[in-house]
């Protein structure tokens, strides 16, 4: 059974930093693209970033580029999101998600339960 | 930036067919994916590659795509199908993924 468990969320002041983690199990982590998706309170889904299997390709939504860094440790079956210079508009539940097809950044088929990040102003 | 456009809401009676649309300029060349999200829960993939259904998703869920518009159809909608539905696809010019704004489906 695929499991994705996010952690690291919490309350942080505007301008602060936070590192989210996602522990993966139940599949061969090193063969899948992984993504972060967020959802602000009462709002829709927003794709944030994704990373290739070996970490050699990373993509970011424009609003976080230069402030957030996605990374992974295949030896630890873990995905990370380093978030710096946080803004009030970054307040959201952050989900990690696995691509449907191995070796392709396709649909996101498995999701974690999410971790809440609240940026106070 | 690339946008996927969905109607904010759709309402049907139980047993009727619900259709949720998603329009985007790159849909003729790129697959669309559909997610169902119920309150307080993570999204669930209900359609991938325009029209394929993951295992465990009821047959009443189907998808199609023609030109710049994709459609999620729920044939014989049930009360438990209520929730928010999002389409998802890629902006291939910049290799970034985008969700539609979401459609709230009400079945009553």
PDB file of C-alpha atoms in Angstrom:
ATOM      1  CA  UNK A   1       0.000   0.000   0.000  1.00  0.00           C
ATOM      2  CA  UNK A   2       1.334   3.405  -0.999  1.00  0.00           C
ATOM      3  CA  UNK A   3       1.749   5.809   1.893  1.00  0.00           C
ATOM      4  CA  UNK A   4       2.826   9.435   1.824  1.00  0.00           C
ATOM      5  CA  UNK A   5       3.160  11.169   5.166  1.00  0.00           C
ATOM      6  CA  UNK A   6       3.897  14.876   5.305  1.00  0.00           C
ATOM      7  CA  UNK A   7       5.359  16.657   8.296  1.00  0.00           C
ATOM      8  CA  UNK A   8       6.982  19.944   9.204  1.00  0.00           C
ATOM      9  CA  UNK A   9       4.039  22.296   8.905  1.00  0.00           C
ATOM     10  CA  UNK A  10       3.228  24.869  11.537  1.00  0.00           C
ATOM     11  CA  UNK A  11       2.976  28.558  12.370  1.00  0.00           C
ATOM     12  CA  UNK A  12       5.744  30.810  11.105  1.00  0.00           C
ATOM     13  CA  UNK A  13       6.175  34.558  10.880  1.00  0.00           C
ATOM     14  CA  UNK A  14       6.187  36.399   7.615  1.00  0.00           C
ATOM     15  CA  UNK A  15       9.679  36.285   6.142  1.00  0.00           C
ATOM     16  CA  UNK A  16      10.518  33.099   8.002  1.00  0.00           C
ATOM     17  CA  UNK A  17      11.449  29.642   6.776  1.00  0.00           C
ATOM     18  CA  UNK A  18      10.045  26.158   7.078  1.00  0.00           C
ATOM     19  CA  UNK A  19      11.058  22.758   5.738  1.00  0.00           C
ATOM     20  CA  UNK A  20       8.400  20.233   4.845  1.00  0.00           C
ATOM     21  CA  UNK A  21       9.122  16.530   4.596  1.00  0.00           C
ATOM     22  CA  UNK A  22       7.232  13.698   2.981  1.00  0.00           C
ATOM     23  CA  UNK A  23       8.021  10.105   3.921  1.00  0.00           C
ATOM     24  CA  UNK A  24       7.113   7.624   1.189  1.00  0.00           C
ATOM     25  CA  UNK A  25       6.535   3.895   1.393  1.00  0.00           C
ATOM     26  CA  UNK A  26       4.864   1.090  -0.527  1.00  0.00           C
ATOM     27  CA  UNK A  27       6.450   1.831  -3.904  1.00  0.00           C
ATOM     28  CA  UNK A  28       9.868   2.264  -5.508  1.00  0.00           C
ATOM     29  CA  UNK A  29      10.322   5.932  -4.649  1.00  0.00           C
ATOM     30  CA  UNK A  30      13.382   6.431  -6.844  1.00  0.00           C
ATOM     31  CA  UNK A  31      11.471   5.700 -10.057  1.00  0.00           C
ATOM     32  CA  UNK A  32       8.727   8.326  -9.769  1.00  0.00           C
ATOM     33  CA  UNK A  33       8.436  12.041 -10.274  1.00  0.00           C
ATOM     34  CA  UNK A  34       7.123  13.656  -7.088  1.00  0.00           C
ATOM     35  CA  UNK A  35       5.213  16.886  -6.588  1.00  0.00           C
ATOM     36  CA  UNK A  36       4.045  19.346  -3.967  1.00  0.00           C
ATOM     37  CA  UNK A  37       0.538  20.780  -4.261  1.00  0.00           C
ATOM     38  CA  UNK A  38      -1.032  23.315  -1.915  1.00  0.00           C
ATOM     39  CA  UNK A  39      -4.496  24.502  -1.047  1.00  0.00           C
ATOM     40  CA  UNK A  40      -5.166  27.797   0.703  1.00  0.00           C
ATOM     41  CA  UNK A  41      -8.083  27.789   3.163  1.00  0.00           C
ATOM     42  CA  UNK A  42     -11.354  27.655   1.237  1.00  0.00           C
ATOM     43  CA  UNK A  43      -9.563  27.836  -2.113  1.00  0.00           C
ATOM     44  CA  UNK A  44      -8.679  25.510  -4.956  1.00  0.00           C
ATOM     45  CA  UNK A  45      -5.664  23.338  -5.613  1.00  0.00           C
ATOM     46  CA  UNK A  46      -2.392  24.879  -6.763  1.00  0.00           C
ATOM     47  CA  UNK A  47       0.525  22.867  -8.125  1.00  0.00           C
ATOM     48  CA  UNK A  48       3.709  24.142  -6.475  1.00  0.00           C
ATOM     49  CA  UNK A  49       6.679  22.136  -7.713  1.00  0.00           C
ATOM     50  CA  UNK A  50       7.872  18.797  -9.008  1.00  0.00           C
ATOM     51  CA  UNK A  51      11.124  16.889  -9.164  1.00  0.00           C
ATOM     52  CA  UNK A  52      12.439  14.179 -11.429  1.00  0.00           C
ATOM     53  CA  UNK A  53      13.391  10.743 -10.150  1.00  0.00           C
ATOM     54  CA  UNK A  54      17.102  11.568  -9.790  1.00  0.00           C
ATOM     55  CA  UNK A  55      16.596  15.203  -8.808  1.00  0.00           C
ATOM     56  CA  UNK A  56      18.101  16.492 -12.049  1.00  0.00           C
ATOM     57  CA  UNK A  57      14.974  18.357 -13.169  1.00  0.00           C
ATOM     58  CA  UNK A  58      12.921  20.635 -10.927  1.00  0.00           C
ATOM     59  CA  UNK A  59      10.039  22.906 -11.831  1.00  0.00           C
ATOM     60  CA  UNK A  60       8.248  25.588  -9.808  1.00  0.00           C
ATOM     61  CA  UNK A  61       5.128  27.694 -10.081  1.00  0.00           C
ATOM     62  CA  UNK A  62       6.134  31.283 -10.689  1.00  0.00           C
ATOM     63  CA  UNK A  63       4.882  32.551  -7.321  1.00  0.00           C
ATOM     64  CA  UNK A  64       7.388  30.443  -5.360  1.00  0.00           C
ATOM     65  CA  UNK A  65      10.352  30.351  -7.733  1.00  0.00           C
ATOM     66  CA  UNK A  66      13.463  31.618  -5.993  1.00  0.00           C
ATOM     67  CA  UNK A  67      11.937  31.180  -2.526  1.00  0.00           C
ATOM     68  CA  UNK A  68      11.085  27.467  -2.406  1.00  0.00           C
ATOM     69  CA  UNK A  69      13.375  24.525  -3.153  1.00  0.00           C
ATOM     70  CA  UNK A  70      12.177  21.005  -3.806  1.00  0.00           C
ATOM     71  CA  UNK A  71      14.561  18.133  -3.159  1.00  0.00           C
ATOM     72  CA  UNK A  72      14.565  14.417  -2.502  1.00  0.00           C
ATOM     73  CA  UNK A  73      16.657  11.732  -0.853  1.00  0.00           C
ATOM     74  CA  UNK A  74      16.050   8.444  -2.612  1.00  0.00           C
ATOM     75  CA  UNK A  75      18.056   6.545  -0.013  1.00  0.00           C
ATOM     76  CA  UNK A  76      15.614   7.742   2.640  1.00  0.00           C
ATOM     77  CA  UNK A  77      12.495   7.577   0.438  1.00  0.00           C
ATOM     78  CA  UNK A  78      11.833  11.183   1.290  1.00  0.00           C
ATOM     79  CA  UNK A  79      10.703  14.352  -0.454  1.00  0.00           C
ATOM     80  CA  UNK A  80      11.329  17.850   0.881  1.00  0.00           C
ATOM     81  CA  UNK A  81      10.196  21.416   0.351  1.00  0.00           C
ATOM     82  CA  UNK A  82      12.386  24.162   1.763  1.00  0.00           C
ATOM     83  CA  UNK A  83      10.322  27.316   2.022  1.00  0.00           C
ATOM     84  CA  UNK A  84      12.055  30.657   2.583  1.00  0.00           C
ATOM     85  CA  UNK A  85      10.857  34.264   2.674  1.00  0.00           C
ATOM     86  CA  UNK A  86       7.376  33.066   3.502  1.00  0.00           C
ATOM     87  CA  UNK A  87       4.431  35.318   2.776  1.00  0.00           C
ATOM     88  CA  UNK A  88       0.881  35.392   4.085  1.00  0.00           C
ATOM     89  CA  UNK A  89      -0.321  34.051   0.740  1.00  0.00           C
ATOM     90  CA  UNK A  90       1.754  30.883   1.272  1.00  0.00           C
ATOM     91  CA  UNK A  91      -0.660  29.866   4.033  1.00  0.00           C
ATOM     92  CA  UNK A  92      -2.121  26.553   2.886  1.00  0.00           C
ATOM     93  CA  UNK A  93      -2.306  22.823   3.355  1.00  0.00           C
ATOM     94  CA  UNK A  94       0.651  21.338   1.509  1.00  0.00           C
ATOM     95  CA  UNK A  95       0.299  17.894  -0.048  1.00  0.00           C
ATOM     96  CA  UNK A  96       2.996  15.685  -1.489  1.00  0.00           C
ATOM     97  CA  UNK A  97       1.921  13.490  -4.355  1.00  0.00           C
ATOM     98  CA  UNK A  98       3.263  10.728  -6.569  1.00  0.00           C
ATOM     99  CA  UNK A  99       3.016  10.633 -10.349  1.00  0.00           C
ATOM    100  CA  UNK A 100       0.805   7.994 -11.902  1.00  0.00           C
ATOM    101  CA  UNK A 101       3.311   6.684 -14.397  1.00  0.00           C
ATOM    102  CA  UNK A 102       6.840   5.712 -13.534  1.00  0.00           C
ATOM    103  CA  UNK A 103       9.423   7.862 -15.341  1.00  0.00           C
ATOM    104  CA  UNK A 104       6.889  10.515 -16.368  1.00  0.00           C
ATOM    105  CA  UNK A 105       5.589  13.659 -14.613  1.00  0.00           C
ATOM    106  CA  UNK A 106       2.002  12.696 -15.296  1.00  0.00           C
ATOM    107  CA  UNK A 107      -1.157  12.746 -13.196  1.00  0.00           C
ATOM    108  CA  UNK A 108      -0.819  12.633  -9.424  1.00  0.00           C
ATOM    109  CA  UNK A 109      -2.316   9.389  -8.248  1.00  0.00           C
ATOM    110  CA  UNK A 110      -1.315   9.074  -4.597  1.00  0.00           C
ATOM    111  CA  UNK A 111      -1.504  11.899  -2.083  1.00  0.00           C
ATOM    112  CA  UNK A 112      -0.552  12.421   1.519  1.00  0.00           C
ATOM    113  CA  UNK A 113      -2.943  13.764   4.110  1.00  0.00           C
ATOM    114  CA  UNK A 114      -1.376  17.204   3.951  1.00  0.00           C
ATOM    115  CA  UNK A 115       0.401  19.459   6.422  1.00  0.00           C
ATOM    116  CA  UNK A 116      -0.823  22.946   7.299  1.00  0.00           C
ATOM    117  CA  UNK A 117       1.488  25.918   6.967  1.00  0.00           C
ATOM    118  CA  UNK A 118       0.285  29.182   8.496  1.00  0.00           C
ATOM    119  CA  UNK A 119       2.224  32.367   7.882  1.00  0.00           C
ATOM    120  CA  UNK A 120       1.377  35.111  10.328  1.00  0.00           C
ATOM    121  CA  UNK A 121       1.722  38.745   9.431  1.00  0.00           C
TER     122      UNK A 121
ATOM    123  CA  UNK B   1       0.238  32.157 -17.690  1.00  0.00           C
ATOM    124  CA  UNK B   2      -1.749  29.128 -18.800  1.00  0.00           C
ATOM    125  CA  UNK B   3      -5.273  28.752 -17.446  1.00  0.00           C
ATOM    126  CA  UNK B   4      -7.782  25.958 -17.284  1.00  0.00           C
ATOM    127  CA  UNK B   5     -11.332  27.278 -17.001  1.00  0.00           C
ATOM    128  CA  UNK B   6     -14.119  25.438 -15.199  1.00  0.00           C
ATOM    129  CA  UNK B   7     -17.653  26.496 -14.228  1.00  0.00           C
ATOM    130  CA  UNK B   8     -17.834  27.359 -10.512  1.00  0.00           C
ATOM    131  CA  UNK B   9     -20.782  25.086  -9.846  1.00  0.00           C
ATOM    132  CA  UNK B  10     -22.943  22.349 -11.310  1.00  0.00           C
ATOM    133  CA  UNK B  11     -26.112  21.030  -9.747  1.00  0.00           C
ATOM    134  CA  UNK B  12     -28.090  17.902 -10.636  1.00  0.00           C
ATOM    135  CA  UNK B  13     -30.708  15.671  -9.060  1.00  0.00           C
ATOM    136  CA  UNK B  14     -29.764  12.129  -8.004  1.00  0.00           C
ATOM    137  CA  UNK B  15     -29.733   9.810 -10.999  1.00  0.00           C
ATOM    138  CA  UNK B  16     -29.216  12.578 -13.514  1.00  0.00           C
ATOM    139  CA  UNK B  17     -26.092  13.069 -15.587  1.00  0.00           C
ATOM    140  CA  UNK B  18     -23.623  15.686 -14.427  1.00  0.00           C
ATOM    141  CA  UNK B  19     -21.192  17.236 -16.882  1.00  0.00           C
ATOM    142  CA  UNK B  20     -18.260  19.364 -15.805  1.00  0.00           C
ATOM    143  CA  UNK B  21     -16.215  21.132 -18.447  1.00  0.00           C
ATOM    144  CA  UNK B  22     -12.630  22.340 -18.549  1.00  0.00           C
ATOM    145  CA  UNK B  23     -11.268  24.531 -21.289  1.00  0.00           C
ATOM    146  CA  UNK B  24      -7.654  25.247 -22.127  1.00  0.00           C
ATOM    147  CA  UNK B  25      -5.710  26.200 -25.212  1.00  0.00           C
ATOM    148  CA  UNK B  26      -3.313  23.269 -25.006  1.00  0.00           C
ATOM    149  CA  UNK B  27      -5.874  20.548 -24.413  1.00  0.00           C
ATOM    150  CA  UNK B  28      -5.859  19.478 -28.084  1.00  0.00           C
ATOM    151  CA  UNK B  29      -2.251  18.323 -27.558  1.00  0.00           C
ATOM    152  CA  UNK B  30      -2.071  17.523 -23.848  1.00  0.00           C
ATOM    153  CA  UNK B  31      -3.891  15.092 -21.608  1.00  0.00           C
ATOM    154  CA  UNK B  32      -6.294  16.288 -18.971  1.00  0.00           C
ATOM    155  CA  UNK B  33      -6.744  14.660 -15.571  1.00  0.00           C
ATOM    156  CA  UNK B  34      -9.679  14.980 -13.190  1.00  0.00           C
ATOM    157  CA  UNK B  35      -9.754  14.971  -9.400  1.00  0.00           C
ATOM    158  CA  UNK B  36     -12.563  14.698  -6.902  1.00  0.00           C
ATOM    159  CA  UNK B  37     -12.088  16.332  -3.512  1.00  0.00           C
ATOM    160  CA  UNK B  38     -14.484  15.993  -0.635  1.00  0.00           C
ATOM    161  CA  UNK B  39     -14.451  18.317   2.323  1.00  0.00           C
ATOM    162  CA  UNK B  40     -11.395  17.866   4.533  1.00  0.00           C
ATOM    163  CA  UNK B  41      -9.918  15.113   2.369  1.00  0.00           C
ATOM    164  CA  UNK B  42      -7.057  14.804  -0.095  1.00  0.00           C
ATOM    165  CA  UNK B  43      -7.952  14.814  -3.798  1.00  0.00           C
ATOM    166  CA  UNK B  44      -8.688  11.541  -5.565  1.00  0.00           C
ATOM    167  CA  UNK B  45      -7.814  10.918  -9.211  1.00  0.00           C
ATOM    168  CA  UNK B  46     -10.983   9.864 -11.065  1.00  0.00           C
ATOM    169  CA  UNK B  47      -9.900  10.192 -14.717  1.00  0.00           C
ATOM    170  CA  UNK B  48      -6.443  10.174 -16.308  1.00  0.00           C
ATOM    171  CA  UNK B  49      -5.168  10.546 -19.874  1.00  0.00           C
ATOM    172  CA  UNK B  50      -8.444  12.263 -20.872  1.00  0.00           C
ATOM    173  CA  UNK B  51     -10.682   9.234 -20.534  1.00  0.00           C
ATOM    174  CA  UNK B  52      -9.133   6.407 -18.514  1.00  0.00           C
ATOM    175  CA  UNK B  53     -10.503   5.401 -15.161  1.00  0.00           C
ATOM    176  CA  UNK B  54      -8.199   4.280 -12.320  1.00  0.00           C
ATOM    177  CA  UNK B  55      -9.038   1.040 -10.617  1.00  0.00           C
ATOM    178  CA  UNK B  56     -11.655   1.477  -7.945  1.00  0.00           C
ATOM    179  CA  UNK B  57     -13.372   4.425  -9.601  1.00  0.00           C
ATOM    180  CA  UNK B  58     -17.024   3.654 -10.428  1.00  0.00           C
ATOM    181  CA  UNK B  59     -17.970   3.190 -14.078  1.00  0.00           C
ATOM    182  CA  UNK B  60     -20.365   6.133 -13.896  1.00  0.00           C
ATOM    183  CA  UNK B  61     -17.315   8.412 -14.118  1.00  0.00           C
ATOM    184  CA  UNK B  62     -16.101   9.017 -17.669  1.00  0.00           C
ATOM    185  CA  UNK B  63     -14.016  11.586 -19.465  1.00  0.00           C
ATOM    186  CA  UNK B  64     -13.676  12.958 -22.950  1.00  0.00           C
ATOM    187  CA  UNK B  65     -11.744  15.674 -24.690  1.00  0.00           C
ATOM    188  CA  UNK B  66     -12.356  17.448 -27.969  1.00  0.00           C
ATOM    189  CA  UNK B  67     -10.494  20.463 -29.187  1.00  0.00           C
ATOM    190  CA  UNK B  68      -9.884  22.911 -26.373  1.00  0.00           C
ATOM    191  CA  UNK B  69     -12.526  21.438 -24.076  1.00  0.00           C
ATOM    192  CA  UNK B  70     -12.510  18.396 -21.832  1.00  0.00           C
ATOM    193  CA  UNK B  71     -15.560  17.019 -20.085  1.00  0.00           C
ATOM    194  CA  UNK B  72     -16.011  14.914 -16.978  1.00  0.00           C
ATOM    195  CA  UNK B  73     -19.322  13.078 -17.079  1.00  0.00           C
ATOM    196  CA  UNK B  74     -20.951  11.410 -14.107  1.00  0.00           C
ATOM    197  CA  UNK B  75     -23.788   9.237 -15.382  1.00  0.00           C
ATOM    198  CA  UNK B  76     -26.438   8.668 -12.775  1.00  0.00           C
ATOM    199  CA  UNK B  77     -24.877  10.973 -10.203  1.00  0.00           C
ATOM    200  CA  UNK B  78     -25.270   9.941  -6.592  1.00  0.00           C
ATOM    201  CA  UNK B  79     -25.334  11.984  -3.424  1.00  0.00           C
ATOM    202  CA  UNK B  80     -21.901  10.659  -2.472  1.00  0.00           C
ATOM    203  CA  UNK B  81     -20.480  12.222  -5.652  1.00  0.00           C
ATOM    204  CA  UNK B  82     -20.906  15.697  -4.179  1.00  0.00           C
ATOM    205  CA  UNK B  83     -17.683  17.597  -3.809  1.00  0.00           C
ATOM    206  CA  UNK B  84     -15.267  19.741  -5.722  1.00  0.00           C
ATOM    207  CA  UNK B  85     -13.832  18.598  -9.040  1.00  0.00           C
ATOM    208  CA  UNK B  86     -10.623  19.887 -10.552  1.00  0.00           C
ATOM    209  CA  UNK B  87      -9.118  19.416 -13.983  1.00  0.00           C
ATOM    210  CA  UNK B  88      -5.320  19.319 -14.303  1.00  0.00           C
ATOM    211  CA  UNK B  89      -2.962  19.540 -17.227  1.00  0.00           C
ATOM    212  CA  UNK B  90       0.427  20.818 -18.304  1.00  0.00           C
ATOM    213  CA  UNK B  91       1.591  24.055 -19.858  1.00  0.00           C
ATOM    214  CA  UNK B  92       4.077  22.441 -22.173  1.00  0.00           C
ATOM    215  CA  UNK B  93       5.700  25.739 -23.172  1.00  0.00           C
ATOM    216  CA  UNK B  94       7.208  26.090 -19.702  1.00  0.00           C
ATOM    217  CA  UNK B  95       6.787  22.547 -18.341  1.00  0.00           C
ATOM    218  CA  UNK B  96       4.537  23.652 -15.494  1.00  0.00           C
ATOM    219  CA  UNK B  97       1.367  21.989 -14.286  1.00  0.00           C
ATOM    220  CA  UNK B  98      -1.921  23.786 -13.716  1.00  0.00           C
ATOM    221  CA  UNK B  99      -5.209  23.033 -11.976  1.00  0.00           C
ATOM    222  CA  UNK B 100      -8.514  24.454 -13.059  1.00  0.00           C
ATOM    223  CA  UNK B 101     -10.323  26.659 -10.580  1.00  0.00           C
ATOM    224  CA  UNK B 102     -12.592  23.822  -9.495  1.00  0.00           C
ATOM    225  CA  UNK B 103     -16.286  23.042  -9.859  1.00  0.00           C
ATOM    226  CA  UNK B 104     -18.546  22.409  -6.912  1.00  0.00           C
ATOM    227  CA  UNK B 105     -20.925  19.571  -7.717  1.00  0.00           C
ATOM    228  CA  UNK B 106     -24.182  19.456  -5.807  1.00  0.00           C
ATOM    229  CA  UNK B 107     -26.413  16.392  -6.066  1.00  0.00           C
ATOM    230  CA  UNK B 108     -29.813  16.946  -4.472  1.00  0.00           C
TER     231      UNK B 108
END
